Coordinates of C-alpha atoms in Angstrom, one line a residue:
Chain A
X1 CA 32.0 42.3 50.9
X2 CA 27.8 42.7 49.6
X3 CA 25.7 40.1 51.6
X4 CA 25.1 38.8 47.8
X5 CA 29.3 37.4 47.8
X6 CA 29.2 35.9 51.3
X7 CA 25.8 33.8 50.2
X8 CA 27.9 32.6 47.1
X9 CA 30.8 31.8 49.3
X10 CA 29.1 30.0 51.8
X11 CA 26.8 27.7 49.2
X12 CA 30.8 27.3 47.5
X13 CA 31.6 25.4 50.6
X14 CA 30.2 22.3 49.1
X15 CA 32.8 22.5 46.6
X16 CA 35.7 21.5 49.3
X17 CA 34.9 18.0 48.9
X18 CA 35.7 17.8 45.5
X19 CA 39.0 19.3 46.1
X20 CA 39.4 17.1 48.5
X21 CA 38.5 14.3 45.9
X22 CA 40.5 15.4 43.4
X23 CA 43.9 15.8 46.0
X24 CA 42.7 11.7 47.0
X25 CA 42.9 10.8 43.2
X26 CA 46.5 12.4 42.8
X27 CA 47.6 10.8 45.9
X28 CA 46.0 7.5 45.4
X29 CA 47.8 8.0 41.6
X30 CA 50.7 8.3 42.7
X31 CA 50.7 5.8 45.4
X32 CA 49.7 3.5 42.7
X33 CA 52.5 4.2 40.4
X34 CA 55.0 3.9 43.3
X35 CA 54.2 0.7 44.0
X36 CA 53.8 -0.6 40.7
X37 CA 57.0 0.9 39.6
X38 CA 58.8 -0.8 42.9
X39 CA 56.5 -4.1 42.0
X40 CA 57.2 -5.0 38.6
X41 CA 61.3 -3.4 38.2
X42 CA 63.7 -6.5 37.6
X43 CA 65.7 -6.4 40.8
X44 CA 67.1 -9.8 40.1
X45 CA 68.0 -10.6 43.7
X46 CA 71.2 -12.0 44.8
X47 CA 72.0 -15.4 45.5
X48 CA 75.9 -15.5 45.8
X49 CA 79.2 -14.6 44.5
X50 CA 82.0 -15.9 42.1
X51 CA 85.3 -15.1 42.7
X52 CA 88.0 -15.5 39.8
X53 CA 91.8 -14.7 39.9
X54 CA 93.1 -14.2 36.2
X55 CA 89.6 -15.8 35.2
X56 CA 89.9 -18.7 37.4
X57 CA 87.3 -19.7 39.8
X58 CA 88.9 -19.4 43.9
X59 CA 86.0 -19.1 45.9
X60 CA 81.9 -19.6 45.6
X61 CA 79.3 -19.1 48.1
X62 CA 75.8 -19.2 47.6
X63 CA 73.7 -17.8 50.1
X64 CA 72.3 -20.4 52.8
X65 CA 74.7 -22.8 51.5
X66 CA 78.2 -24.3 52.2
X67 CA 81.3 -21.7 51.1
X68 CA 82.9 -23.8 48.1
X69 CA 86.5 -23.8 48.5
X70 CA 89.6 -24.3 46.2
X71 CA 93.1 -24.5 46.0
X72 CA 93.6 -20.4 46.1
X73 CA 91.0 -19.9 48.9
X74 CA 90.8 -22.5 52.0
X75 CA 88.7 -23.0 54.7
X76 CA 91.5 -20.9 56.7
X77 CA 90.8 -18.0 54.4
X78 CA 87.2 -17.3 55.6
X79 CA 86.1 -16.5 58.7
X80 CA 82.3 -17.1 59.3
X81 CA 79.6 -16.1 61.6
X82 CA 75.8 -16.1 61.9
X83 CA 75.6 -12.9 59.6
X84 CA 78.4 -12.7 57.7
X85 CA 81.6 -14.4 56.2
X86 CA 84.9 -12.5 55.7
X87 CA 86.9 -14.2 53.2
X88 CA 90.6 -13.2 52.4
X89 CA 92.0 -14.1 49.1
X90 CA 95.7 -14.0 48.4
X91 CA 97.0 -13.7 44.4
X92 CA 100.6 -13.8 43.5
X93 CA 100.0 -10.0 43.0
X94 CA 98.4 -9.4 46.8
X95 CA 95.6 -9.9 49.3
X96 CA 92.1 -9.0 48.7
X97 CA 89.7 -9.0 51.4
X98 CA 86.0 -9.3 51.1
X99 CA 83.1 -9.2 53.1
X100 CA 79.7 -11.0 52.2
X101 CA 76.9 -9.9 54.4
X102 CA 74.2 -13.2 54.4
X103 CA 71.6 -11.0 56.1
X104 CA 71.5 -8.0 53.7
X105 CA 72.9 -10.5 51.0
X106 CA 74.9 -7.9 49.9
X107 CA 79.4 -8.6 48.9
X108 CA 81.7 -5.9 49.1
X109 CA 85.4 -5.3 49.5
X110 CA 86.1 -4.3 52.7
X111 CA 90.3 -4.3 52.2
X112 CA 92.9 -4.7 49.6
X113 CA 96.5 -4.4 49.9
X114 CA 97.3 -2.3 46.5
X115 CA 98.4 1.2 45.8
X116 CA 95.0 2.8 44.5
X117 CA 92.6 0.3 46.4
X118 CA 90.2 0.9 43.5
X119 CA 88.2 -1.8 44.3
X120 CA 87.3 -0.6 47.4
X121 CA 85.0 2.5 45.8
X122 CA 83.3 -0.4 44.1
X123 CA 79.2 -0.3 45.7
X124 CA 78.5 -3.8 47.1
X125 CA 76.9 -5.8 45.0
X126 CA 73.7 -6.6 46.2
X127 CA 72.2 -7.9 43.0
X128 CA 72.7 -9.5 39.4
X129 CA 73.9 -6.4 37.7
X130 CA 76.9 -5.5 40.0
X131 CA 80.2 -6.7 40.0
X132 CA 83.7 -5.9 41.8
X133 CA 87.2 -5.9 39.8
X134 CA 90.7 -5.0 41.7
X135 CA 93.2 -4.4 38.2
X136 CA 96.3 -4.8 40.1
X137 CA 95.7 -7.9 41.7
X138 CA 93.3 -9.7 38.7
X139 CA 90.4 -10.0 40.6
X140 CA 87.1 -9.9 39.9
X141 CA 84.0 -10.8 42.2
X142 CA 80.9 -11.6 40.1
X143 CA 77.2 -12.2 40.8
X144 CA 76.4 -16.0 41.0
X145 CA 74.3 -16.2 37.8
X146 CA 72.0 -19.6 38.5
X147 CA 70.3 -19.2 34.6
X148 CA 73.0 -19.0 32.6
X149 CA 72.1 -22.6 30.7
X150 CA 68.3 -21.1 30.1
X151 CA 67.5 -21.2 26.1
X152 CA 65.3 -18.4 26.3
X153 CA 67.2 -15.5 25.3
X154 CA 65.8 -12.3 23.9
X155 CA 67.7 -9.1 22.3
Chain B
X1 CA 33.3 27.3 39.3
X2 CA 37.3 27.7 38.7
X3 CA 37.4 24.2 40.5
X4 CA 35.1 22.1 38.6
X5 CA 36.5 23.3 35.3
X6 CA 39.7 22.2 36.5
X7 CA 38.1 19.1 37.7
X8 CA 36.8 18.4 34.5
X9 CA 39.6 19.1 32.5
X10 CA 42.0 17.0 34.8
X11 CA 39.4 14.4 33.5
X12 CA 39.7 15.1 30.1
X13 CA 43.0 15.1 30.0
X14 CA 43.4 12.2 31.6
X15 CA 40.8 10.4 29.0
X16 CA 42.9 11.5 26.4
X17 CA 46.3 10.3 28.0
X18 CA 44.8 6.5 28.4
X19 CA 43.1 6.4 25.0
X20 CA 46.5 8.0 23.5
X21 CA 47.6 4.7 25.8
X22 CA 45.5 2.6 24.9
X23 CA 45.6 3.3 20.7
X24 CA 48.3 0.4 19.2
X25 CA 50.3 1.2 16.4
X26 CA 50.9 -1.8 14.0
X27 CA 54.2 -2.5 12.4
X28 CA 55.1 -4.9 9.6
X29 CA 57.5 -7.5 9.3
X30 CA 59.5 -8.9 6.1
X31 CA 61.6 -12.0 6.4
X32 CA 63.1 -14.9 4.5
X33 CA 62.9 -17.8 6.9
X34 CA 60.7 -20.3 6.2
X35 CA 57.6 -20.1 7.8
X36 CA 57.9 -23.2 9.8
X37 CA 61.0 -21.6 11.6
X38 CA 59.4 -18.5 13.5
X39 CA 56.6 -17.5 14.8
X40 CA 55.3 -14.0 15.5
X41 CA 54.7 -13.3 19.4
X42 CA 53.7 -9.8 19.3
X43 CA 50.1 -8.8 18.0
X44 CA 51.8 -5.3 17.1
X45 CA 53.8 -7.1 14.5
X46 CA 52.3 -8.4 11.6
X47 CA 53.9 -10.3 8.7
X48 CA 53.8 -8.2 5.8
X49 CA 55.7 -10.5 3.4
X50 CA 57.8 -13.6 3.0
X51 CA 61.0 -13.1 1.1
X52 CA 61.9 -15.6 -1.2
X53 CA 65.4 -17.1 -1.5
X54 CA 66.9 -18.6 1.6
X55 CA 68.3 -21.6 1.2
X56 CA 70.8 -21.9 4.0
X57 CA 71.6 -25.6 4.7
X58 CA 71.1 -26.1 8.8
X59 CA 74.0 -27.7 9.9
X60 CA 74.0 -31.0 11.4
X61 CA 75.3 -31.3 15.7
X62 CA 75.6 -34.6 17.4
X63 CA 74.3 -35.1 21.0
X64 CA 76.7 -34.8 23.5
X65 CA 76.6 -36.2 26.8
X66 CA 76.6 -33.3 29.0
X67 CA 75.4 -34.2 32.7
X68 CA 78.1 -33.0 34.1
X69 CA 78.3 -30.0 32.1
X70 CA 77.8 -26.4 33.9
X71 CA 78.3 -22.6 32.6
X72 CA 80.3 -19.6 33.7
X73 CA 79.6 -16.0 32.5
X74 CA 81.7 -13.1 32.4
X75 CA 81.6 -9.7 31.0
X76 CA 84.0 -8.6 29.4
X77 CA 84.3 -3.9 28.8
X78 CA 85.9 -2.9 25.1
X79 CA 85.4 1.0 24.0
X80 CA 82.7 -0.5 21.6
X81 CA 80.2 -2.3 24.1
X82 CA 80.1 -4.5 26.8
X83 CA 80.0 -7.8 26.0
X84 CA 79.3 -11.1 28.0
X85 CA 80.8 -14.4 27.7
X86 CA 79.2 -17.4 28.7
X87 CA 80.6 -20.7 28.0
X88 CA 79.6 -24.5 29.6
X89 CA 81.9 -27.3 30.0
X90 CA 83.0 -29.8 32.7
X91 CA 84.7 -28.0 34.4
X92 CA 86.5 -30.5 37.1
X93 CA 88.3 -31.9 34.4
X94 CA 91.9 -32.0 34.2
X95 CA 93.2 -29.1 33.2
X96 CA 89.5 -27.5 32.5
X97 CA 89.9 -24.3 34.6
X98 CA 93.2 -23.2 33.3
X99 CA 91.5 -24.1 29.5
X100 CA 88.9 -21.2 30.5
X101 CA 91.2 -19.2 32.1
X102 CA 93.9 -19.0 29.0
X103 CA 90.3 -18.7 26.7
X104 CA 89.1 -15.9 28.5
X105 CA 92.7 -14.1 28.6
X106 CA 92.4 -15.2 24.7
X107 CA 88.7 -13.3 24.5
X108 CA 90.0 -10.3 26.0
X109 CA 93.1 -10.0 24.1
X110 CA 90.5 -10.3 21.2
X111 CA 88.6 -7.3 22.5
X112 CA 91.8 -4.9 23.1
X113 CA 93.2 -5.7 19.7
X114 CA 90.1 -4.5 18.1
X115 CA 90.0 -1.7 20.2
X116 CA 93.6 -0.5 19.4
X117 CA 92.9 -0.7 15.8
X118 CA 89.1 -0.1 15.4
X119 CA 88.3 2.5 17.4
X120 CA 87.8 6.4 16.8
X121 CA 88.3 7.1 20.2
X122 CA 91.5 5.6 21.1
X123 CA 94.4 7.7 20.8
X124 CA 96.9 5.9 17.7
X125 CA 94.5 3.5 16.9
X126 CA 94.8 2.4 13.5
X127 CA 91.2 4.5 12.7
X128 CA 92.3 7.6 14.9
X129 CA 95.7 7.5 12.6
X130 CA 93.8 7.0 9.0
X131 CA 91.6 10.1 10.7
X132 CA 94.4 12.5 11.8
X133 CA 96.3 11.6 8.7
X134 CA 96.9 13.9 5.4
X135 CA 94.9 13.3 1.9
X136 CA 96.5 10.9 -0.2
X137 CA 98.8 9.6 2.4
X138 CA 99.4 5.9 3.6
X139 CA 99.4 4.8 6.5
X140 CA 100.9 1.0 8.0
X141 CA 98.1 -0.8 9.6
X142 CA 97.4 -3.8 11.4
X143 CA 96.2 -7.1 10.0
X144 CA 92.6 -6.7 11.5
X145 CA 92.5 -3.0 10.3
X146 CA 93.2 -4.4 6.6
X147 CA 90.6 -8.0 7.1
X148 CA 87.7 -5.1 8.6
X149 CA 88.4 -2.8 5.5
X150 CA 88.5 -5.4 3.4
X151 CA 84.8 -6.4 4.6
X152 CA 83.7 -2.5 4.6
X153 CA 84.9 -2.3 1.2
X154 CA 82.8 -5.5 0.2
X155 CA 80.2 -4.8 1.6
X156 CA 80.2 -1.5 0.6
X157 CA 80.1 -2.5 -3.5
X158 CA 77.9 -5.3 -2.4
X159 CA 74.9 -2.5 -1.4
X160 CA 75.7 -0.1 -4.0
X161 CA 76.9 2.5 -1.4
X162 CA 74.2 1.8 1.4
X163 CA 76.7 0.6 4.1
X164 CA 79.9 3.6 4.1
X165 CA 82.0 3.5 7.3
X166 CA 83.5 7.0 5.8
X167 CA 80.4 9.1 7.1
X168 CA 82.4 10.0 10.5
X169 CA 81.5 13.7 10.2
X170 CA 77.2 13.5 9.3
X171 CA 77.9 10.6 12.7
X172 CA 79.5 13.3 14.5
X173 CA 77.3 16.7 13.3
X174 CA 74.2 14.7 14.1
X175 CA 75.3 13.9 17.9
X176 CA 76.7 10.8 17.7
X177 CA 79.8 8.5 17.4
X178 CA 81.1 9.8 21.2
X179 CA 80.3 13.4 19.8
X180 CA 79.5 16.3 23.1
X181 CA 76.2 16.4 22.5
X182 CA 73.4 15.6 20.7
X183 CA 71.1 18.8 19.0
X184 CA 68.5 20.3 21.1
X185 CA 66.8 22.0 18.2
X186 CA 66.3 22.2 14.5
X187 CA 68.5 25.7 14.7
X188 CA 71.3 23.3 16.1
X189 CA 71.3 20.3 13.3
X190 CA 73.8 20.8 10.4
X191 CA 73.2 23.1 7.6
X192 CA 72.3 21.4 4.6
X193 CA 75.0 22.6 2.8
X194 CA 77.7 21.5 5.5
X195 CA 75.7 17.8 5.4
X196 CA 76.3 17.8 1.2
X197 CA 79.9 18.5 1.8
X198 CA 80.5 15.7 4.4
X199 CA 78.2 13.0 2.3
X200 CA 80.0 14.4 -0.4
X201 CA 83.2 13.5 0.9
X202 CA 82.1 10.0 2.4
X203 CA 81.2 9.3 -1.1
X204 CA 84.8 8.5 -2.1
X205 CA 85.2 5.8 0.3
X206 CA 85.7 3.2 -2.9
X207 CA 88.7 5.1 -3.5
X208 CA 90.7 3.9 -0.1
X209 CA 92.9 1.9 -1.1
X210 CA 94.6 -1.4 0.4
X211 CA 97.8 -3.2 -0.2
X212 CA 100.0 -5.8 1.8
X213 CA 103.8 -5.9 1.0
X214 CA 106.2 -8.4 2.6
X215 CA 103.9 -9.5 5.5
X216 CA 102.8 -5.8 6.6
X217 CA 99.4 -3.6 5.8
X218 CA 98.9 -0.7 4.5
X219 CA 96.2 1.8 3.9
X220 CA 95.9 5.1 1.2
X221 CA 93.4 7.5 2.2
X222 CA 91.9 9.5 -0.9
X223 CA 93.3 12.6 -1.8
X224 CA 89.7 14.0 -2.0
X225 CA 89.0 16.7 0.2
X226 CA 86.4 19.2 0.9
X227 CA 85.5 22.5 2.2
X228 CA 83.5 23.5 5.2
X229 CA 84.0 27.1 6.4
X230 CA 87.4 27.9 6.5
X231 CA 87.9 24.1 7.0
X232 CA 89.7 21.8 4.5
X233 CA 88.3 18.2 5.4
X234 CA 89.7 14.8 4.7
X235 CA 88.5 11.9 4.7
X236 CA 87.6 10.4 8.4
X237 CA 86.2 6.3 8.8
X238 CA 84.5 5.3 12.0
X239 CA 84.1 1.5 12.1
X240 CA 81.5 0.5 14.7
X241 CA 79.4 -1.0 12.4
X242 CA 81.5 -3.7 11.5
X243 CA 84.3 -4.1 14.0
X244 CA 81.7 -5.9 16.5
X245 CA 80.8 -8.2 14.2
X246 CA 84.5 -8.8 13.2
X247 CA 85.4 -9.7 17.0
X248 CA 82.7 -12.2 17.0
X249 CA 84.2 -13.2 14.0
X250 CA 87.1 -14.1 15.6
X251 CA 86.0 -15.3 19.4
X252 CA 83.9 -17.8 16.9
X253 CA 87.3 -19.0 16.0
X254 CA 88.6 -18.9 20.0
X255 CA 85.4 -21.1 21.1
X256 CA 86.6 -24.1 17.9
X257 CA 90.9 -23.4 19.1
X258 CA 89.9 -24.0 23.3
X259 CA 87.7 -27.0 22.8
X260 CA 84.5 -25.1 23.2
X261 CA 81.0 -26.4 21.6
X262 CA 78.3 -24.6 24.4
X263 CA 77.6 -20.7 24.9
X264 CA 77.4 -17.6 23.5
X265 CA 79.3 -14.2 23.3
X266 CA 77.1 -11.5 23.2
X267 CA 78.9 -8.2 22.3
X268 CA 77.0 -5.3 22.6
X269 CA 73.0 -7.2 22.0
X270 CA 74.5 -5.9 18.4
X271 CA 76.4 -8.9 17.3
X272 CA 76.1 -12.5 19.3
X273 CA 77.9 -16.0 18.4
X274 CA 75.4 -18.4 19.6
X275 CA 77.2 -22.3 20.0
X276 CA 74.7 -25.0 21.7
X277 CA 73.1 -24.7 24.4
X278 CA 73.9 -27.5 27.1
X279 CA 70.3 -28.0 27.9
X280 CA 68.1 -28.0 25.2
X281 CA 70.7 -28.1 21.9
X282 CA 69.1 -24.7 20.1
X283 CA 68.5 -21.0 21.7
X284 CA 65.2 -19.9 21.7
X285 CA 66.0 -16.2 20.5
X286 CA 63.3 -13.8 20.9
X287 CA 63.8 -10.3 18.6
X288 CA 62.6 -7.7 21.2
X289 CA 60.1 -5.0 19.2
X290 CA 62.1 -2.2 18.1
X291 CA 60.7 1.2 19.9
X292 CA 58.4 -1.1 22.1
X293 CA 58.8 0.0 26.0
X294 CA 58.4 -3.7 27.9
X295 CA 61.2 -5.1 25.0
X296 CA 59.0 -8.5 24.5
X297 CA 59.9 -10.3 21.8
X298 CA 58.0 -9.9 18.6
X299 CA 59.3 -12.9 16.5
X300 CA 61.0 -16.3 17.7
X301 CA 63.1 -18.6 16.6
X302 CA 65.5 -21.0 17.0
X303 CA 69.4 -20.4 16.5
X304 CA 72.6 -23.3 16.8
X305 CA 76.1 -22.8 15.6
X306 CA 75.5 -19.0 14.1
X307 CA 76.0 -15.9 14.1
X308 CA 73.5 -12.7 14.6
X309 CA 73.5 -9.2 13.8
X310 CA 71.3 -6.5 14.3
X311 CA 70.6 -3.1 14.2
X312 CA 67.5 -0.5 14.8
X313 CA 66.6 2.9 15.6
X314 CA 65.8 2.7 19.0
X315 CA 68.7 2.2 20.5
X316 CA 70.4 6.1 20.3
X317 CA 68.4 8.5 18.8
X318 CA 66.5 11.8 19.8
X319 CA 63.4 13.3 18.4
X320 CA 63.0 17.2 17.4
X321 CA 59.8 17.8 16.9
X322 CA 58.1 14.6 15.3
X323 CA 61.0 13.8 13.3
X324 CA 63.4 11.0 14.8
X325 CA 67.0 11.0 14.7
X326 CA 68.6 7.8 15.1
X327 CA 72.6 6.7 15.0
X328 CA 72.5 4.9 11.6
X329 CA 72.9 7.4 8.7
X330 CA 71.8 7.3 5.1
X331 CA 74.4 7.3 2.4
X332 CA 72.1 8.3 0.0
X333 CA 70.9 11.9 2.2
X334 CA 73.6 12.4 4.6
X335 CA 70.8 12.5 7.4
X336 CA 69.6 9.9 9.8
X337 CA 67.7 7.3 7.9
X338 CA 64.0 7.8 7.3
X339 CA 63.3 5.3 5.3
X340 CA 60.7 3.4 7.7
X341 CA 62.8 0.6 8.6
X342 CA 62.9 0.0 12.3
X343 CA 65.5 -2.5 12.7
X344 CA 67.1 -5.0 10.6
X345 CA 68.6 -8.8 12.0
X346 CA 71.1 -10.6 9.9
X347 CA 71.7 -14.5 11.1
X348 CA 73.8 -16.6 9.2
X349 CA 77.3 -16.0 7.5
X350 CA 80.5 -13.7 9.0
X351 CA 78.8 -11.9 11.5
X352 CA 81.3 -8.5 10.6
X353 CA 79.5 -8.4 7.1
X354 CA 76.2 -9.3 9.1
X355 CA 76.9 -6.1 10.9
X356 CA 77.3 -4.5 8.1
X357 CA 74.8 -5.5 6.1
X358 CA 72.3 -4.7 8.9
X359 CA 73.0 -1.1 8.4
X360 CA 72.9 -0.9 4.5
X361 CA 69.6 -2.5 4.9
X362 CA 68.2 -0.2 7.3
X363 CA 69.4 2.5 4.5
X364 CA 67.4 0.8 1.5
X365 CA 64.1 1.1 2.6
X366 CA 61.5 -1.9 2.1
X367 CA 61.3 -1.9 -1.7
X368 CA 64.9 -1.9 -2.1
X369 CA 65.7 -4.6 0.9
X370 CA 63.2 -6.8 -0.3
X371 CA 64.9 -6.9 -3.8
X372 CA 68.3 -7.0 -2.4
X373 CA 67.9 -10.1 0.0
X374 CA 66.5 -11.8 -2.8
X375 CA 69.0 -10.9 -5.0
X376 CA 72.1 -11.1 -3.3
X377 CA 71.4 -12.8 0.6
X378 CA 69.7 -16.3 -0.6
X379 CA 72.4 -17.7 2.2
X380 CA 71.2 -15.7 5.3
X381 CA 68.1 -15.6 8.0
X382 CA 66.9 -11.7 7.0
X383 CA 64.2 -10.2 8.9
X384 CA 62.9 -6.8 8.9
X385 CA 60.6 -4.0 10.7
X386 CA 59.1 -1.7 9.1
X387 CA 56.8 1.9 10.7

């Protein structure tokens, strides 16, 4: 290498902080887009669970509030702890078992007493868009929309 | 040297990507609703003309008392759309839970019926028989079949053409309808020939004939076939332009038979039955921007007691090149329409014709549209987007 390249590589050395600003831009980019993107997406949280039998209401719970009970689904139905409730539901069809975590406020099936225990391959819901449906036994486990009477409604 | 350049054009580049960001495109928007009952909420909409002739008498509601009123939703899954179902009532009442239980069965059995007959993809539906059958042969139907052929028909003398549920193939050539795939290049879109021959074919769709003996239904298809490759083609209908509006059609009916004056049914964002709203009597409906990424509305209005259609290009489509491809094809060329029209929303009347109409508008272009709500929609909300 001629003494005339190693001059022009060492006065190139002041160059390595612009890559290094250009590398803090793409990272500081991206970091910004990440958190924007995780910011601003509509998570619409949950805040509890409807269950229906053949399209009838037997069981409500609304996170940090009292289990709402029916005919279908007693007080002897759910067990309850600190973290979680597990609430079994019994249709003329079968028993459905499902477990509400209040911590993670997340509700999934956690048994069912049917031949293809579909419902059990369901993800738990853990927000507005999820739901759970068992065919053989009618059920259906649906967020606990609190808006539904809003006027606002755009298509 | 090699790192500034880069440097500089990383900056170019990306002072080119926010002013290409930054630049707004402006669309127009045609409508016949008073004035006084909308107003524009989007700056990248602006009113390019009021159409003249509605005339649409509001209907008249009574206040309820309805403190003790509260609302269920449920969605409900058909092979058209999802749909969702909400609906508000007392519901400790007497007898008020097994009311929306028996309505909601009701709903549903709604839903499958028009699936068994409506859809192209169900195997011995009423459409997949029509499809598989021979030239010239007839087929029994069901009642719905007959009531949603009956409204294509109309509709489809009413716009000269524009709306023709007989342009199955073009839907299916073009990537759409539940067809594999759509095309990835201009070397993969139809031949224009092979287009000709399908809109050729759709172009007998007047001669389908209908006919109801002793309480049952029947369909003819035409004996008019053509030729593609070694292919001989009949004629094939697909219906999803109007058989969403004709369930709302009839769940409009199902909310009046169960007792029900509060909700909506939303079937597919495509076709809604608004009723009351508990709260505040009226919906305030915002028409999200067609093609616009954040979906804000771009007009608002108010809606009670009707029915909505609508239908746009940015729901399915895919560009090649700068040309966009979108689900709703023109009569007229066989192709996707390109007339400029974004989206079309039809609010007022029998929501299956709504849906209909929606797409023979999209087809007319703004010239034509104009004249033809004038002309022949004096008793219906028509608005329209335009590039």
């Amino acid at each position: 290498m001629s003494l005339k390249k190693i001059e022009q590589v060492k006065r190139d050395k002041g160059f390595k902080i612009f890559d290094l600003i250009i590398y803090g831009v793409l990272v500081v980019t991206v970091a910004v887009l990440f958190i924007v993107f995780f910011t601003t997406r509509n998570t619409n949280p949950l805040t509890g669970v409807r269950v229906f039998v053949q399209a009838k209401i037997v069981f409500e719970y609304e996170f940090g509030k009292e289990p709402v009970f029916t005919e279908s689904v007693t007080a002897d139905d759910v067990e309850e702890n600190s973290s979680s409730l597990t609430v079994t539901v019994r249709t003329k069809d079968g028993v459905n078992v499902l477990y509400i975590n209040k911590e993670k406020k997340t509700v999934k099936m956690k048994d069912a007493d049917c031949k293809g225990k579909q419902c059990l391959y369901f993800q738990p819901i853990s927000d507005n868009n999820k739901f759970i449906y068992c065919s053989p036994h009618g059920l259906r486990v649906e967020p606990l929309l609190k808006d539904l009477d809003n006027p606002d409604i755009i298509i | 040297m090699k790192i500034k350049t880069a440097a500089i054009a990383a900056a170019a580049l990306f002072g080119v990507c926010a002013f290409a960001g930054c630049k707004k495109t402006t669309y127009s928007v045609y409508t016949n609703m008073p004035q006084s009952s909308y107003t524009l909420s989007d700056k990248s909409y602006k009113l390019a003309a009021e159409i003249g002739g509605y005339c649409a008498e509001q209907k008249q509601f009574e206040d309820k008392d309805t403190s003790a009123y509260t609302s269920l939703g449920r969605y409900f899954f058909s092979m058209m759309a999802d749909a969702y179902l909400v609906v508000s009532d007392d519901f400790t009442k007497d007898g008020a839970q097994e009311n929306y239980a028996n309505f909601n069965k009701a709903v549903s059995d709604v839903l499958n019926e028009v699936d068994k007959a409506l859809s192209s993809t169900v195997v011995n539906s009423d459409v997949s028989r029509f499809n598989d059958a021979a030239a010239g042969k007839t087929i029994e139907i069901r009642e719905i079949t007959y009531n949603v052929l009956s409204e294509a028909k109309y509709v489809y003398n009413l716009t000269d053409g524009c709306y023709n549920p007989a342009l199955y193939y073009n839907i299916q050539a073009y990537g759409f309808g539940g067809a594999e795939d759509f095309p990835h290049s201009e070397s993969e879109l139809p031949s224009a020939e092979t287009v000709a021959q399908y809109t050729d074919l759709a172009s007998h769709f007047g001669e389908v004939d209908l006919s109801e003996a002793e309480g049952k239904f029947y369909v003819k298809k035409p004996d008019y076939t053509v030729t593609v490759g070694e292919e001989t083609l009949s004629m094939k209908l697909d219906l999803g332009g109007i058989g969403k509006g004709y369930a709302v059609d009839k769940i409009d009916g199902l909310f009046d038979e169960y007792g029900y004056e509060f909700g909506y049914f939303n079937f597919g964002s495509s076709s809604i039955l608004f009723k009351s709203n508990v709260k505040a009597g009226s919906w305030n409906l915002g028409l999200s921007g067609p093609r616009s990424i954040n979906r804000d509305a771009y007009l608002q209005t108010k809606v009670r007691g009707e029915k909505l259609s609508t239908s746009g290009d940015d729901e399915q489509y895919y560009k090649i090149g700068k040309t966009r491809y979108c689900h709703v094809i023109d009569p007229a060329t066989g192709k996707p329409v390109q007339t400029g029209i974004m989206s079309v929303t039809v609010i007022g009347g029998g929501a299956a014709q709504a849906d209909a109409l929606t797409t023979a508008i999209m087809c007319m272009g703004k010239d034509r549209a104009i004249e033809f709500i004038e002309g022949k929609l004096t008793d219906r909300k028509v608005t329209f987007t335009c590039e």
